[in-house]
Short mmCIF file of N, CA and C in Angstrom, two decimals:
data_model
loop_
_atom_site.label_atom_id
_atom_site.label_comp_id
_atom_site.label_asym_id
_atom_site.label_seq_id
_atom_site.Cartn_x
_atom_site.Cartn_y
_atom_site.Cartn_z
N UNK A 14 -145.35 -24.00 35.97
CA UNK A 14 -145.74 -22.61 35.79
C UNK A 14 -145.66 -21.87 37.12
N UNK A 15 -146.48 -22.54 37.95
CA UNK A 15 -146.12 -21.51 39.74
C UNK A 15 -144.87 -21.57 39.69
N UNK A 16 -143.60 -22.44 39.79
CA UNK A 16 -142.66 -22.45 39.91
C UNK A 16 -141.98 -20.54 39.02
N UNK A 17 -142.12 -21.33 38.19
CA UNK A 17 -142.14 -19.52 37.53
C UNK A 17 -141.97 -18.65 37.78
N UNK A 18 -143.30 -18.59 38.22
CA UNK A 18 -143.77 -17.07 38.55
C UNK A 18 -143.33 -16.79 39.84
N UNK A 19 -143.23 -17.51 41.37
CA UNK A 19 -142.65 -17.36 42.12
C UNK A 19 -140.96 -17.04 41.77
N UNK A 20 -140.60 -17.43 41.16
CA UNK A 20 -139.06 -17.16 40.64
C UNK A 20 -138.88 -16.52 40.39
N UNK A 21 -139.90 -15.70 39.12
CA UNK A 21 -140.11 -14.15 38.48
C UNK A 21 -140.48 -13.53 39.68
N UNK A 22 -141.37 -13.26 40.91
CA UNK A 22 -141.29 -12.73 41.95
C UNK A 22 -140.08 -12.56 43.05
N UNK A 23 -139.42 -13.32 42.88
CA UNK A 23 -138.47 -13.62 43.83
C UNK A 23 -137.18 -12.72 43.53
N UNK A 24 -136.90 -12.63 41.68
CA UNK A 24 -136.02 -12.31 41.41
C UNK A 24 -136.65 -10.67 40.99
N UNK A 25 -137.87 -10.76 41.06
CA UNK A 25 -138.36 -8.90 40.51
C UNK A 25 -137.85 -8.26 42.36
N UNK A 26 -138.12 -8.66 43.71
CA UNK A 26 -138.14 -8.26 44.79
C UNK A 26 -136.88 -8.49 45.32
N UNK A 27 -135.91 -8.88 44.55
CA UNK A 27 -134.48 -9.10 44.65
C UNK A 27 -133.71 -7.76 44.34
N UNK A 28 -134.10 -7.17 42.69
CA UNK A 28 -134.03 -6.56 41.77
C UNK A 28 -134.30 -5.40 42.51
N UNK A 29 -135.29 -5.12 42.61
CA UNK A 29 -136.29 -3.88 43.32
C UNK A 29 -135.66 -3.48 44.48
N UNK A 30 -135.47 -4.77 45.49
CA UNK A 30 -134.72 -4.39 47.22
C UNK A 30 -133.44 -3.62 47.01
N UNK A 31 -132.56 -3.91 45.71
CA UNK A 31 -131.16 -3.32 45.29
C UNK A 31 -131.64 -2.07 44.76
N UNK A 32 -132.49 -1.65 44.15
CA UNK A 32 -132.81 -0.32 43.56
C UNK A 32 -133.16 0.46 44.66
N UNK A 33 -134.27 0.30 45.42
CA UNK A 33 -134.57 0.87 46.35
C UNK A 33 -134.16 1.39 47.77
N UNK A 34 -133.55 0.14 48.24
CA UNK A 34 -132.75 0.49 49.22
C UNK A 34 -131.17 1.30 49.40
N UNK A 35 -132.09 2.76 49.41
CA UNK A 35 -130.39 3.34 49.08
C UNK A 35 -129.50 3.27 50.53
N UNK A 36 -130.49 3.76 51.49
CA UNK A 36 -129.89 4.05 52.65
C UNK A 36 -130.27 2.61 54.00
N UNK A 37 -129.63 2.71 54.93
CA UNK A 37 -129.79 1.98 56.11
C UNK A 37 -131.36 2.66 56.57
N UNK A 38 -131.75 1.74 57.55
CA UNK A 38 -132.74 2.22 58.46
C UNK A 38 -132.67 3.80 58.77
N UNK A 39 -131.50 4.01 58.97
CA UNK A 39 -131.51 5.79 59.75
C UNK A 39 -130.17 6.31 58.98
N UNK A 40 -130.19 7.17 57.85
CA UNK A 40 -129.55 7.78 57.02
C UNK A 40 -129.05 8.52 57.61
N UNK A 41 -129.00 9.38 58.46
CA UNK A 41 -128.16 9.79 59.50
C UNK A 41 -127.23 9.04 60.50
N UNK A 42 -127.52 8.28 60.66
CA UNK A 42 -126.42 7.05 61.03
C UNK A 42 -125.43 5.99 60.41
N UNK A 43 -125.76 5.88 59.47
CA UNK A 43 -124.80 5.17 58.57
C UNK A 43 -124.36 6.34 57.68
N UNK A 44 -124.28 7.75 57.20
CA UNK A 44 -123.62 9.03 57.30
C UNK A 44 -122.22 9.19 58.52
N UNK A 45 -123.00 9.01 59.68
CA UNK A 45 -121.72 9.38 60.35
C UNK A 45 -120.99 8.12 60.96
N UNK A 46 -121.26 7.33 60.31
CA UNK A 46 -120.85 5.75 60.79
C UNK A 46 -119.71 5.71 59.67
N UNK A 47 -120.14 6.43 58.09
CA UNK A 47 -119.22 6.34 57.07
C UNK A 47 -118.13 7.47 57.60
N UNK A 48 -118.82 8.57 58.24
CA UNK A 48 -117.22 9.77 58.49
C UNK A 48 -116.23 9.12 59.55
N UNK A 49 -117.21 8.22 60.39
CA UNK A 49 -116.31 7.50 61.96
C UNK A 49 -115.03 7.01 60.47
N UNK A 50 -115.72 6.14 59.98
CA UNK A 50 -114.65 5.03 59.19
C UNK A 50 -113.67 6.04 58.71
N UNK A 51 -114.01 7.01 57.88
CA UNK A 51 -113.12 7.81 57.50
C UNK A 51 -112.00 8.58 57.94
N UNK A 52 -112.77 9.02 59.06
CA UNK A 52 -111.44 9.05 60.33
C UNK A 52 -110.69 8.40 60.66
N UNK A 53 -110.85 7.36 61.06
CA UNK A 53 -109.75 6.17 60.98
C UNK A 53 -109.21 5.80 59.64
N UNK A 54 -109.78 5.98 58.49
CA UNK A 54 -108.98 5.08 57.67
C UNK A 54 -107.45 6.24 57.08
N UNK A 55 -106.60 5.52 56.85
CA UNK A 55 -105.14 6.10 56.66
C UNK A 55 -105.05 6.00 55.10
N UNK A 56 -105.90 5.59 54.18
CA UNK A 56 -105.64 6.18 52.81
C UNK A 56 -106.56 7.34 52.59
N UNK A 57 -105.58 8.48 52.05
CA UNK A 57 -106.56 9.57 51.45
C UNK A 57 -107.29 9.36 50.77
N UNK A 58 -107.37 8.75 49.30
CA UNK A 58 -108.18 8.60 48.61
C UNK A 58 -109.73 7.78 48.85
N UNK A 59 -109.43 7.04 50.09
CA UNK A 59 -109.95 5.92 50.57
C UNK A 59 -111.08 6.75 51.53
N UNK A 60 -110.20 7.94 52.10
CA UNK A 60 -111.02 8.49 52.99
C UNK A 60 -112.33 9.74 52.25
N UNK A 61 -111.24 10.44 51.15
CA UNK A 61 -112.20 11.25 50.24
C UNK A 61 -113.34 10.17 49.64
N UNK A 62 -113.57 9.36 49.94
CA UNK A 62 -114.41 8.55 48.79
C UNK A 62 -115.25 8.49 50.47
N UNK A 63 -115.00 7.78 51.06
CA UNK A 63 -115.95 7.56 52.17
C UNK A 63 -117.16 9.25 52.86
N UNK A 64 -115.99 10.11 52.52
CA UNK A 64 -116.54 11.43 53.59
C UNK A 64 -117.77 11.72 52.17
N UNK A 65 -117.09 11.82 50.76
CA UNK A 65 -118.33 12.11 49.89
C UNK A 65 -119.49 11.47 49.70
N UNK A 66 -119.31 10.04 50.25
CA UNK A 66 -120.68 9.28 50.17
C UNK A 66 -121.35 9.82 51.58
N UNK A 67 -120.77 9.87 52.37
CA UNK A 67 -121.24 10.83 53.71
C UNK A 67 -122.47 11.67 53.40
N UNK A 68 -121.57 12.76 52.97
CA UNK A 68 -121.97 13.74 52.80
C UNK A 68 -123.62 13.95 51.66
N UNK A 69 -123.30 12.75 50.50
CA UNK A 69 -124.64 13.00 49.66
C UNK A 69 -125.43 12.07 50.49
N UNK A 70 -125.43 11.59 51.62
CA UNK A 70 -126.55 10.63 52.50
C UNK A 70 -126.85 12.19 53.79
N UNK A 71 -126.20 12.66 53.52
CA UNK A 71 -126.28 14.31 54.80
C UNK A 71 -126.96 14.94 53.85
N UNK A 72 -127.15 15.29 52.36
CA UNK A 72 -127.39 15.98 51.94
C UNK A 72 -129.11 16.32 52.00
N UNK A 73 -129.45 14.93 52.38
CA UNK A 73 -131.10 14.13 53.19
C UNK A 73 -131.53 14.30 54.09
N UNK A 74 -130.58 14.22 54.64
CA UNK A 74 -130.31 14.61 56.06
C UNK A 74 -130.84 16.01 56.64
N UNK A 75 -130.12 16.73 56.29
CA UNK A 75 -130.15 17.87 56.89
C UNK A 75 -130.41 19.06 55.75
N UNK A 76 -130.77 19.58 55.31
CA UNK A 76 -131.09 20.34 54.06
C UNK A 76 -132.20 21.67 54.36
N UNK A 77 -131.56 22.36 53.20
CA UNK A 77 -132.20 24.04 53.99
C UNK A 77 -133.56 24.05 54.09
N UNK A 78 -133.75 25.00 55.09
CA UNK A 78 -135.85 25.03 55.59
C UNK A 78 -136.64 23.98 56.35
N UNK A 79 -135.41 22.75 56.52
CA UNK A 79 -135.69 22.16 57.43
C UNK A 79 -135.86 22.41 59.16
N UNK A 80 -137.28 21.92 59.41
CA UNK A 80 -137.28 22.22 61.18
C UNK A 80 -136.86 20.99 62.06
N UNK A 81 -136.52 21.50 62.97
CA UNK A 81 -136.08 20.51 64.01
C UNK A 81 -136.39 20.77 64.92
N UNK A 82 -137.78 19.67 65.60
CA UNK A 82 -138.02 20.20 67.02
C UNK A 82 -137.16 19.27 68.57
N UNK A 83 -137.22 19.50 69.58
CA UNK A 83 -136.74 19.23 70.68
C UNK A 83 -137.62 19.42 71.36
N UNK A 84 -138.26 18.71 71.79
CA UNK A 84 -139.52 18.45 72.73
C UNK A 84 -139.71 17.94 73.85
N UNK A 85 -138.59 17.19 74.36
CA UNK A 85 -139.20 16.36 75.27
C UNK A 85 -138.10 15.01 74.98
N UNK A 86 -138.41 14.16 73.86
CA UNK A 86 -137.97 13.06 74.06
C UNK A 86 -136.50 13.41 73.78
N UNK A 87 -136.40 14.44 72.65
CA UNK A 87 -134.95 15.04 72.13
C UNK A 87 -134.90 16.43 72.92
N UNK A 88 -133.56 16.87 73.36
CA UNK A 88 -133.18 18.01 73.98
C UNK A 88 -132.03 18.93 73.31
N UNK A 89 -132.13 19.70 73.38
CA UNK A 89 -130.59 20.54 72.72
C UNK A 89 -129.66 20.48 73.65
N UNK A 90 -128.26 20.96 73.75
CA UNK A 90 -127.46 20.42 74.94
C UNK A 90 -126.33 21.68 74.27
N UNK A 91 -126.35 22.85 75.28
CA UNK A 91 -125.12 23.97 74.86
C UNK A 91 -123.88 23.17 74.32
N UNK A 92 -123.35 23.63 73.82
CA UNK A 92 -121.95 23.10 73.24
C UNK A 92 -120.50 24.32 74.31
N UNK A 93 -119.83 23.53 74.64
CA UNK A 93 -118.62 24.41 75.25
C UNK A 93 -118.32 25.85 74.14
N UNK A 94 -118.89 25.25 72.69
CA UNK A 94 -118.04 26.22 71.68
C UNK A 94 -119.61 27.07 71.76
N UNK A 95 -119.64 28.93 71.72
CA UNK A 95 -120.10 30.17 71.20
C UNK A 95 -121.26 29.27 70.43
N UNK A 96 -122.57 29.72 70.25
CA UNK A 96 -123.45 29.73 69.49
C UNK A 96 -123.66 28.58 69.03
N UNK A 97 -123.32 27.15 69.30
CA UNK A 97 -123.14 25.92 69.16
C UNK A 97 -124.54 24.68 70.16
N UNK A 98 -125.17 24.10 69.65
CA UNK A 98 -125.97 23.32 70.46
C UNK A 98 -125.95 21.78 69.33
N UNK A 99 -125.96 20.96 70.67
CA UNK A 99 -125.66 19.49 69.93
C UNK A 99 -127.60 18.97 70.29
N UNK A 100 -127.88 18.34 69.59
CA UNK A 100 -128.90 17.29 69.87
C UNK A 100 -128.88 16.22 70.01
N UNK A 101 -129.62 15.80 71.76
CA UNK A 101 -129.48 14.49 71.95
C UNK A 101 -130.66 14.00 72.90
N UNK A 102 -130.79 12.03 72.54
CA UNK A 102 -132.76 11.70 72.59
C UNK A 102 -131.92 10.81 73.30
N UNK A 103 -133.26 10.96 74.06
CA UNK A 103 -133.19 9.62 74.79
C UNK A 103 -133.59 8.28 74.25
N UNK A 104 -132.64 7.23 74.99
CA UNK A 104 -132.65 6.02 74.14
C UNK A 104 -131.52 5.81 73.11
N UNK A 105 -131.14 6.71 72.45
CA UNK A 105 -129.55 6.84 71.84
C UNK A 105 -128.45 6.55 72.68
N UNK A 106 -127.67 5.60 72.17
CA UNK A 106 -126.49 4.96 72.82
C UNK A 106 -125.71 6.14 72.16
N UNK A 107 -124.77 6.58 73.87
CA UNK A 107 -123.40 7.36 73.25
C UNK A 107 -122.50 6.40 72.30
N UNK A 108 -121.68 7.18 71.37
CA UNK A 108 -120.56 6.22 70.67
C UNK A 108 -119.33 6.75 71.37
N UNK A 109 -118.74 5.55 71.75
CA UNK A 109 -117.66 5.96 72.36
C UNK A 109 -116.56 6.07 71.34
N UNK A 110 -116.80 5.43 70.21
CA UNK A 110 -115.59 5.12 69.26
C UNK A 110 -114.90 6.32 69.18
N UNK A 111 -113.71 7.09 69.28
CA UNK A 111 -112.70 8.52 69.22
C UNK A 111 -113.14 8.51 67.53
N UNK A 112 -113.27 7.99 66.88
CA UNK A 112 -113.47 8.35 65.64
C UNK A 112 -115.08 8.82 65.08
N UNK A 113 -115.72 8.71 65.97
CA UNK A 113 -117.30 9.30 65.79
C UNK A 113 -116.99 10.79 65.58
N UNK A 114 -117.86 11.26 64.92
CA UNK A 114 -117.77 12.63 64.79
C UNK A 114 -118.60 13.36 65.49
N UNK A 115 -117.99 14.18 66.00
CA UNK A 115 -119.14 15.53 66.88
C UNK A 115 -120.08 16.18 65.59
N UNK A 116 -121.75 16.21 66.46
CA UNK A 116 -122.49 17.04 65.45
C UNK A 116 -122.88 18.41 66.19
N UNK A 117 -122.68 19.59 65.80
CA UNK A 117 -123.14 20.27 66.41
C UNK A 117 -124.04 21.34 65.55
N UNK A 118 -124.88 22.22 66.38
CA UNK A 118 -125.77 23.00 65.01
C UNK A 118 -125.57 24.10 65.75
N UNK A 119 -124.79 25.51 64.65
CA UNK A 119 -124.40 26.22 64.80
C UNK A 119 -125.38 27.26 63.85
N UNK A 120 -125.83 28.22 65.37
CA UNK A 120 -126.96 29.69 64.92
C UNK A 120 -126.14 30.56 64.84
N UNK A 121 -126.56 31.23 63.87
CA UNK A 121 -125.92 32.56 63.47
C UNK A 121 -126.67 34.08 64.03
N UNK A 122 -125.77 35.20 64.60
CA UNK A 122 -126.52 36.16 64.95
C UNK A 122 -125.95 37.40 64.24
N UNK A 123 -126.59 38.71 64.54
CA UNK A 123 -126.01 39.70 63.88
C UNK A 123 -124.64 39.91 64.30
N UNK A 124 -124.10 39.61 65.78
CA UNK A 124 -122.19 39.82 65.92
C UNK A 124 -121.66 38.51 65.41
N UNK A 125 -122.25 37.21 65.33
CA UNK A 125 -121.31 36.06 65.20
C UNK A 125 -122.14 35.35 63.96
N UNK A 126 -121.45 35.99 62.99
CA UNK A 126 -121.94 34.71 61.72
C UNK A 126 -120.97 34.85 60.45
N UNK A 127 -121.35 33.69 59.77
CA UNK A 127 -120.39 33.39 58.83
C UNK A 127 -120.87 34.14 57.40
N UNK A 128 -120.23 34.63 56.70
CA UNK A 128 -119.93 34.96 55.66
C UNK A 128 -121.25 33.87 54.65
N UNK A 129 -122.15 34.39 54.00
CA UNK A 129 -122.69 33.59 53.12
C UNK A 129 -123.87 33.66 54.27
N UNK A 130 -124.18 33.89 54.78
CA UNK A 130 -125.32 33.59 56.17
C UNK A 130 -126.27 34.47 55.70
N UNK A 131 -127.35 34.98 55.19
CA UNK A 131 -128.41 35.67 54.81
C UNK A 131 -128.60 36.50 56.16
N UNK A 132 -128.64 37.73 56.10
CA UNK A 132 -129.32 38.92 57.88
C UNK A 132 -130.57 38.35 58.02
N UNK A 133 -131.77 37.70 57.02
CA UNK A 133 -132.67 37.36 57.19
C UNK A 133 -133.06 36.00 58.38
N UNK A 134 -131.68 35.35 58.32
CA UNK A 134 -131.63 33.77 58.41
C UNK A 134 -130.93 33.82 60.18
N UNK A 135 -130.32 35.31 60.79
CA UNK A 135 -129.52 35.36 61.90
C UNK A 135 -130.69 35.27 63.15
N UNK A 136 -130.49 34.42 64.14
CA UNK A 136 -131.30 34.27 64.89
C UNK A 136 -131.62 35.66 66.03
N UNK A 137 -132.81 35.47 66.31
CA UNK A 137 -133.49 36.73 66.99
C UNK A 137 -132.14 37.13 68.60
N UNK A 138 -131.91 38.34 68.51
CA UNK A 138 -131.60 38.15 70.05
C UNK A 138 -131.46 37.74 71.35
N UNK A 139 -132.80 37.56 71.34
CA UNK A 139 -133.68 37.06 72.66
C UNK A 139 -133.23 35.89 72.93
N UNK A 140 -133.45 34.79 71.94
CA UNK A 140 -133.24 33.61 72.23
C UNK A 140 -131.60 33.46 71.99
N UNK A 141 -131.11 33.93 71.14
CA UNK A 141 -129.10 33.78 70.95
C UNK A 141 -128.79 33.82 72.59
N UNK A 142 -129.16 35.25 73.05
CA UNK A 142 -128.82 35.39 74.64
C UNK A 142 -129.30 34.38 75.67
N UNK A 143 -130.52 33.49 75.30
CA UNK A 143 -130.88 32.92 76.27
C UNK A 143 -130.07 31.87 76.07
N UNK A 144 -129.51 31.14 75.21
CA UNK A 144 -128.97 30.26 75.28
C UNK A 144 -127.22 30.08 75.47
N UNK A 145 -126.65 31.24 75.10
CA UNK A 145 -125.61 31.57 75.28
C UNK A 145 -125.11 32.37 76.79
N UNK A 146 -126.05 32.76 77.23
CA UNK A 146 -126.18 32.95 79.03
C UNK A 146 -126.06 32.33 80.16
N UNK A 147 -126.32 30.94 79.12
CA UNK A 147 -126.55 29.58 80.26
C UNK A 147 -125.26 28.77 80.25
N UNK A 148 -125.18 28.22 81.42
CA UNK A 148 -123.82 27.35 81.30
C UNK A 148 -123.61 26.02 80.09
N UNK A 149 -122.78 26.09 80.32
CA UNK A 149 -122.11 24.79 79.06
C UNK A 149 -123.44 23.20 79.63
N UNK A 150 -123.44 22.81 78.72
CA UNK A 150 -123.95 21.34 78.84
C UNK A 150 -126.17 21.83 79.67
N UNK A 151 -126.23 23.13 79.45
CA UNK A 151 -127.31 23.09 79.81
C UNK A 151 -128.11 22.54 78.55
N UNK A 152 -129.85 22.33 79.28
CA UNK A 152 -130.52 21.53 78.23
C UNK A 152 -131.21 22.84 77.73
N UNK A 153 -132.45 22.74 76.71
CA UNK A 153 -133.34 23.07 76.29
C UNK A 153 -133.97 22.57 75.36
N UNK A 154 -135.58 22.96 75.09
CA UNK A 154 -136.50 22.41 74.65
C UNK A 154 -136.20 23.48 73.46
N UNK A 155 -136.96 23.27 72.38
CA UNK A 155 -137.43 24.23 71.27
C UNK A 155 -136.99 23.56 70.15
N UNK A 156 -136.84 24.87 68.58
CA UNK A 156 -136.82 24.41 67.78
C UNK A 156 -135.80 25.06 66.61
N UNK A 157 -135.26 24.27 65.60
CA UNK A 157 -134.06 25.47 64.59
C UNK A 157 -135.01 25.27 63.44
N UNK A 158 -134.05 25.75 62.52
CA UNK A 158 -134.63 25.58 60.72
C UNK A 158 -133.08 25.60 60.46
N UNK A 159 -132.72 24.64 59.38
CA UNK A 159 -131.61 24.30 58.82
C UNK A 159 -131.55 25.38 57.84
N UNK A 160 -130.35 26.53 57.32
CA UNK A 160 -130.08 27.23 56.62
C UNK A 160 -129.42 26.81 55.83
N UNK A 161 -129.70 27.48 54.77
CA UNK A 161 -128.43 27.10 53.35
C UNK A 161 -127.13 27.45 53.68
N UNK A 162 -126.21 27.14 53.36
CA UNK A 162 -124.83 28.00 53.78
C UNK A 162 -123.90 27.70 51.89
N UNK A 163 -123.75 28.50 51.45
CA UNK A 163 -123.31 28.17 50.09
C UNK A 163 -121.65 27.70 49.67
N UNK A 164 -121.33 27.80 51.35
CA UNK A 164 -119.98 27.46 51.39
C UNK A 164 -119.36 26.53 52.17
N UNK A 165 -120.60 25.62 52.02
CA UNK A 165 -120.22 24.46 52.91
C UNK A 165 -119.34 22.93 51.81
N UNK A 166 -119.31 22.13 53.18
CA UNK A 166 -119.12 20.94 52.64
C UNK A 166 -120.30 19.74 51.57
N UNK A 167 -121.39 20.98 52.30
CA UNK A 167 -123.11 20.34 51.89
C UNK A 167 -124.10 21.48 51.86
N UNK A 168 -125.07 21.62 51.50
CA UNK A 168 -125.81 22.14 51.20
C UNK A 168 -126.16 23.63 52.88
N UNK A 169 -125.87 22.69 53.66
CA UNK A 169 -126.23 23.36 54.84
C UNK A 169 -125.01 22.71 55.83
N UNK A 170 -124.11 22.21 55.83
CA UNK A 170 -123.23 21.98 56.47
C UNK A 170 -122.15 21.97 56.41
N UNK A 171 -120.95 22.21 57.28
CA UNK A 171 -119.20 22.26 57.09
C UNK A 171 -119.03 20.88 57.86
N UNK A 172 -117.76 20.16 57.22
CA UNK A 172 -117.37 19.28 58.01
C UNK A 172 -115.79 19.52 57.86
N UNK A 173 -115.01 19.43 59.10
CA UNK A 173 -113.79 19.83 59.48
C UNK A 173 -113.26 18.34 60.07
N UNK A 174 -112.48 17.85 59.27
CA UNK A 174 -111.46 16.37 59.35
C UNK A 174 -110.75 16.36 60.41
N UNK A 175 -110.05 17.38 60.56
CA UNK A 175 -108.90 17.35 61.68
C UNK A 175 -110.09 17.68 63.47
N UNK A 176 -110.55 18.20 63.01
CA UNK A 176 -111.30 18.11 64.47
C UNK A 176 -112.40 16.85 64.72
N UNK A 177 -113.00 16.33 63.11
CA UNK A 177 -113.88 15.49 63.16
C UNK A 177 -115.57 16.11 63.83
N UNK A 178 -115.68 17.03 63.14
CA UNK A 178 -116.94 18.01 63.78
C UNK A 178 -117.56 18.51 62.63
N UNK A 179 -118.80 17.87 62.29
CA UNK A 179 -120.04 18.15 61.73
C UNK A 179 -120.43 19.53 62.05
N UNK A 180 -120.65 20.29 61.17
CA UNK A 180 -121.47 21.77 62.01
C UNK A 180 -122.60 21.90 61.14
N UNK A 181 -124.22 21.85 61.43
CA UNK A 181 -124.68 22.18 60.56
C UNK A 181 -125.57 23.56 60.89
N UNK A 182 -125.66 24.35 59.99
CA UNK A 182 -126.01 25.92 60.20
C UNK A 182 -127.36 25.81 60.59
N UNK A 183 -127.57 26.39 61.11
CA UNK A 183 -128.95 26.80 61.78
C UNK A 183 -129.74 28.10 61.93
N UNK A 184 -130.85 28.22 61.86
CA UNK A 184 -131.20 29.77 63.14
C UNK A 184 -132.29 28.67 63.83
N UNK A 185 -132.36 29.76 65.24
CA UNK A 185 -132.95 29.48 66.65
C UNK A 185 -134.13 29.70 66.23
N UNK A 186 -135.35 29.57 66.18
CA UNK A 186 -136.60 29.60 66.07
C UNK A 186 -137.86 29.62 67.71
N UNK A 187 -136.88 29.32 68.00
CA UNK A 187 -137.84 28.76 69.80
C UNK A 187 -137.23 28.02 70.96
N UNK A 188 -136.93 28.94 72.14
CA UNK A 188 -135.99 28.19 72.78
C UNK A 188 -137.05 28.42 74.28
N UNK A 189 -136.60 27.29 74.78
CA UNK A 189 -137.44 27.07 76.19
C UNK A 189 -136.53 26.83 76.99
N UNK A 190 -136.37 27.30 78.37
CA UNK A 190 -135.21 27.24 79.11
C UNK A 190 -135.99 26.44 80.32
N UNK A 191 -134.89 26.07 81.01
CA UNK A 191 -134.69 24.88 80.69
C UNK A 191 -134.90 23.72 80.50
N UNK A 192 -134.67 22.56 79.68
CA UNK A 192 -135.28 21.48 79.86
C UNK A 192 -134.44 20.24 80.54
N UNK A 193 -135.43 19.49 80.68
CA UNK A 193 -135.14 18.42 82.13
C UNK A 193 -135.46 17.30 81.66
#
């Protein structure tokens, strides 16, 4: 009888670990671990199947009304590209792999925004200028909110193949200059 029931346990927490476990430890990482692959891989069909499982593990990810702070352990980091800031923590290993994808989070203002962007959702002046004033690769502290964008690849994001660049929409909420 123990025999059993340990067996019936064994095989219910077998059962259960496959139901439950949809994602890796960090669903944002095995997301862009699936677009790296996709980049490299040379069948289309092979690759559309990889970027869409991507994308519904991004869809978790990153999703509208979400905040994102930068505090300290995480920093924002200008992007070379207009209105563009990447996030990056310490303790994160760069990927060197050429097939990693760039993430960057792109704020919208009243001169530079995309089509589908709500006037409500365009980030305040103040801070667009403070961060766009500053040189490339500067840091800062603060915080976004993930916007809907209705014309994305995802709920709140575009992803562009040939460049391999994640963009996910944003507005600026709080920017602290600079951080160190």
């Amino acid at each position: 009888m123990r025999v059993r029931v340990v067996t019936c346990w064994a095989m219910l927490f077998l059962f259960l670990g496959g139901v439950f476990q949809v994602y890796a430890e960090d669903p944002k990482q095995e997301a862009l671990d699936l677009l790296a692959e996709a980049h490299g891989e040379e069948c289309r069909v092979c690759r559309e199947r990889l970027q869409a499982k991507a994308f519904e593990i991004l869809e978790h990810v990153y999703y509208p009304d979400l905040e994102i702070a930068a505090d300290g352990a995480c920093v924002f980091v200008k992007s070379e590209s207009e209105n563009q800031l990447v996030l990056t923590c310490r303790g994160e290993e760069r990927i060197d792999d050429p097939n990693y994808p760039l993430v960057t989070f792109l704020f919208h203002t009243q001169d530079k925004h995309l089509v589908g962007i709500d006037p409500k959702d365009y980030t305040p002046d103040a801070a667009a200028q403070t961060v766009n004033q500053a040189p490339a690769n500067a840091r800062f502290q603060g915080k976004i909110q993930i916007l809907a964008y209705p014309y994305g690849d995802g709920d709140a994001f575009n992803f562009y193949p040939s460049a391999n660049h994640l963009q996910v929409h944003c507005k600026l909420l709080e920017v602290k200059i600079p951080a160190d």
